[in-house]
């Protein structure tokens, strides 16, 4: 089970950019599909976040949390602060077609619903969705 205490450990590793620590929470190989990104190996997971965090400071703050033996669900605010321009062209070239371009110094706070399929206490699959924009 990926309960709240374990998820908080995961978030601490994520927010600290401890990519090996983050990858340790996943089955091997992981399966992630979100906003155009497809990750199917531990190295792809690490490479993706190294690339993304070369452009932005990203942190996740939970609003709501629920967990069972097979699923962990989060309602979170993902805060993105650009440390360099991240253009539509660069995002598209990486396959991140569902991400938003952001200019250096800009901040985006995005509410996301994140669903983790859990197997034997490890994350097997991640899916994310945005609520409708008002």
Short mmCIF file of C-alpha atoms in Angstrom, two decimals:
data_model
loop_
_atom_site.label_atom_id
_atom_site.label_comp_id
_atom_site.label_asym_id
_atom_site.label_seq_id
_atom_site.Cartn_x
_atom_site.Cartn_y
_atom_site.Cartn_z
CA UNK A 1 0.00 0.00 0.00
CA UNK A 2 1.18 3.51 -0.80
CA UNK A 3 -0.36 5.12 2.28
CA UNK A 4 -0.02 8.76 3.31
CA UNK A 5 3.23 8.26 5.25
CA UNK A 6 4.90 6.49 2.30
CA UNK A 7 3.47 9.04 -0.15
CA UNK A 8 4.95 11.85 1.96
CA UNK A 9 8.34 10.10 1.66
CA UNK A 10 7.83 9.93 -2.11
CA UNK A 11 6.96 13.63 -2.25
CA UNK A 12 10.01 14.55 -0.17
CA UNK A 13 12.22 12.65 -2.63
CA UNK A 14 10.44 14.28 -5.59
CA UNK A 15 10.63 17.81 -4.18
CA UNK A 16 14.34 17.25 -3.31
CA UNK A 17 15.11 16.08 -6.91
CA UNK A 18 16.25 12.71 -5.58
CA UNK A 19 15.49 10.88 -8.84
CA UNK A 20 16.91 7.54 -7.67
CA UNK A 21 14.78 7.84 -4.53
CA UNK A 22 11.71 8.62 -6.64
CA UNK A 23 12.40 5.72 -9.00
CA UNK A 24 12.67 3.36 -6.00
CA UNK A 25 8.92 3.85 -5.40
CA UNK A 26 8.13 2.34 -8.83
CA UNK A 27 7.99 -1.20 -10.12
CA UNK A 28 10.66 -1.93 -12.66
CA UNK A 29 9.87 -1.09 -15.39
CA UNK A 30 7.47 1.76 -14.53
CA UNK A 31 4.58 2.78 -16.81
CA UNK A 32 3.67 6.44 -16.90
CA UNK A 33 1.52 8.33 -19.38
CA UNK A 34 0.62 11.93 -18.71
CA UNK A 35 0.15 14.99 -20.92
CA UNK A 36 1.83 13.34 -23.91
CA UNK A 37 4.78 11.86 -21.99
CA UNK A 38 5.26 8.09 -22.03
CA UNK A 39 7.81 6.60 -19.62
CA UNK A 40 8.54 2.89 -19.66
CA UNK A 41 11.88 2.51 -17.89
CA UNK A 42 13.62 3.71 -14.74
CA UNK A 43 16.18 5.58 -16.86
CA UNK A 44 13.46 7.32 -18.91
CA UNK A 45 11.82 8.44 -15.66
CA UNK A 46 15.09 9.92 -14.39
CA UNK A 47 15.96 11.47 -17.79
CA UNK A 48 12.55 13.09 -18.10
CA UNK A 49 12.73 14.77 -14.71
CA UNK A 50 16.37 15.85 -15.19
CA UNK A 51 15.28 17.53 -18.46
CA UNK A 52 12.12 19.09 -17.00
CA UNK A 53 13.85 20.37 -13.89
CA UNK A 54 16.60 21.93 -16.00
CA UNK A 55 13.88 24.37 -17.07
CA UNK A 56 11.57 24.64 -14.06
CA UNK A 57 11.42 24.36 -10.30
CA UNK A 58 8.53 22.01 -9.62
CA UNK A 59 6.88 21.17 -6.32
CA UNK A 60 3.75 19.26 -5.41
CA UNK A 61 1.42 20.17 -2.53
CA UNK A 62 -1.41 17.81 -1.61
CA UNK A 63 -4.96 19.03 -1.17
CA UNK A 64 -6.70 15.65 -0.81
CA UNK A 65 -5.45 12.08 -0.56
CA UNK A 66 -7.00 8.60 -0.65
CA UNK A 67 -5.39 5.16 -0.74
CA UNK A 68 -6.26 1.49 -0.94
CA UNK A 69 -4.17 -1.62 -1.56
CA UNK A 70 -4.30 -1.05 -5.33
CA UNK A 71 -4.74 2.69 -5.84
CA UNK A 72 -3.51 5.97 -4.45
CA UNK A 73 -5.34 9.11 -5.58
CA UNK A 74 -4.23 12.69 -5.04
CA UNK A 75 -5.73 16.09 -5.61
CA UNK A 76 -2.67 18.32 -5.74
CA UNK A 77 -1.38 21.72 -6.67
CA UNK A 78 1.68 21.46 -8.90
CA UNK A 79 3.72 24.66 -8.74
CA UNK A 80 5.98 25.35 -11.71
CA UNK A 81 8.48 28.22 -11.70
CA UNK A 82 10.50 28.68 -14.88
CA UNK A 83 14.25 29.10 -14.49
CA UNK A 84 14.59 29.34 -18.27
CA UNK A 85 12.15 29.59 -21.17
CA UNK A 86 10.38 26.33 -21.98
CA UNK A 87 8.92 26.82 -25.44
CA UNK A 88 6.11 25.02 -27.25
CA UNK A 89 8.70 23.73 -29.74
CA UNK A 90 10.90 22.19 -27.03
CA UNK A 91 7.89 20.65 -25.27
CA UNK A 92 6.58 19.16 -28.50
CA UNK A 93 10.03 17.79 -29.41
CA UNK A 94 10.09 15.95 -26.06
CA UNK A 95 6.54 14.66 -26.60
CA UNK A 96 5.22 16.84 -23.76
CA UNK A 97 2.33 18.06 -25.89
CA UNK A 98 -0.01 18.49 -22.91
CA UNK A 99 2.41 20.73 -21.00
CA UNK A 100 2.14 24.51 -21.09
CA UNK A 101 4.98 26.73 -22.36
CA UNK A 102 6.41 28.97 -19.68
CA UNK A 103 8.80 31.93 -19.79
CA UNK A 104 11.72 32.42 -17.42
CA UNK A 105 10.49 33.91 -14.12
CA UNK A 106 6.86 32.93 -14.73
CA UNK A 107 4.96 30.81 -12.20
CA UNK A 108 2.12 28.40 -12.93
CA UNK A 109 0.06 26.72 -10.24
CA UNK A 110 -1.89 23.85 -11.73
CA UNK A 111 -4.43 21.70 -9.96
CA UNK A 112 -3.98 18.04 -10.94
CA UNK A 113 -5.67 14.78 -10.14
CA UNK A 114 -3.01 12.07 -9.99
CA UNK A 115 -3.88 8.38 -9.87
CA UNK A 116 -1.31 5.74 -9.00
CA UNK A 117 -1.97 2.05 -9.64
CA UNK A 118 -0.16 0.21 -6.86
CA UNK A 119 1.14 -3.36 -6.91
CA UNK A 120 2.88 -4.90 -3.89
CA UNK A 121 3.36 -1.43 -2.37
CA UNK A 122 5.06 0.04 -5.46
CA UNK A 123 3.74 2.38 -8.14
CA UNK A 124 2.93 0.41 -11.28
CA UNK A 125 1.25 3.12 -13.35
CA UNK A 126 0.62 6.86 -13.10
CA UNK A 127 -2.18 8.79 -14.77
CA UNK A 128 -2.87 12.50 -14.36
CA UNK A 129 -5.73 14.77 -15.32
CA UNK A 130 -6.53 18.46 -15.09
CA UNK A 131 -9.93 19.66 -13.96
CA UNK A 132 -11.90 21.82 -16.38
CA UNK A 133 -10.57 25.36 -16.56
CA UNK A 134 -12.96 28.10 -15.55
#
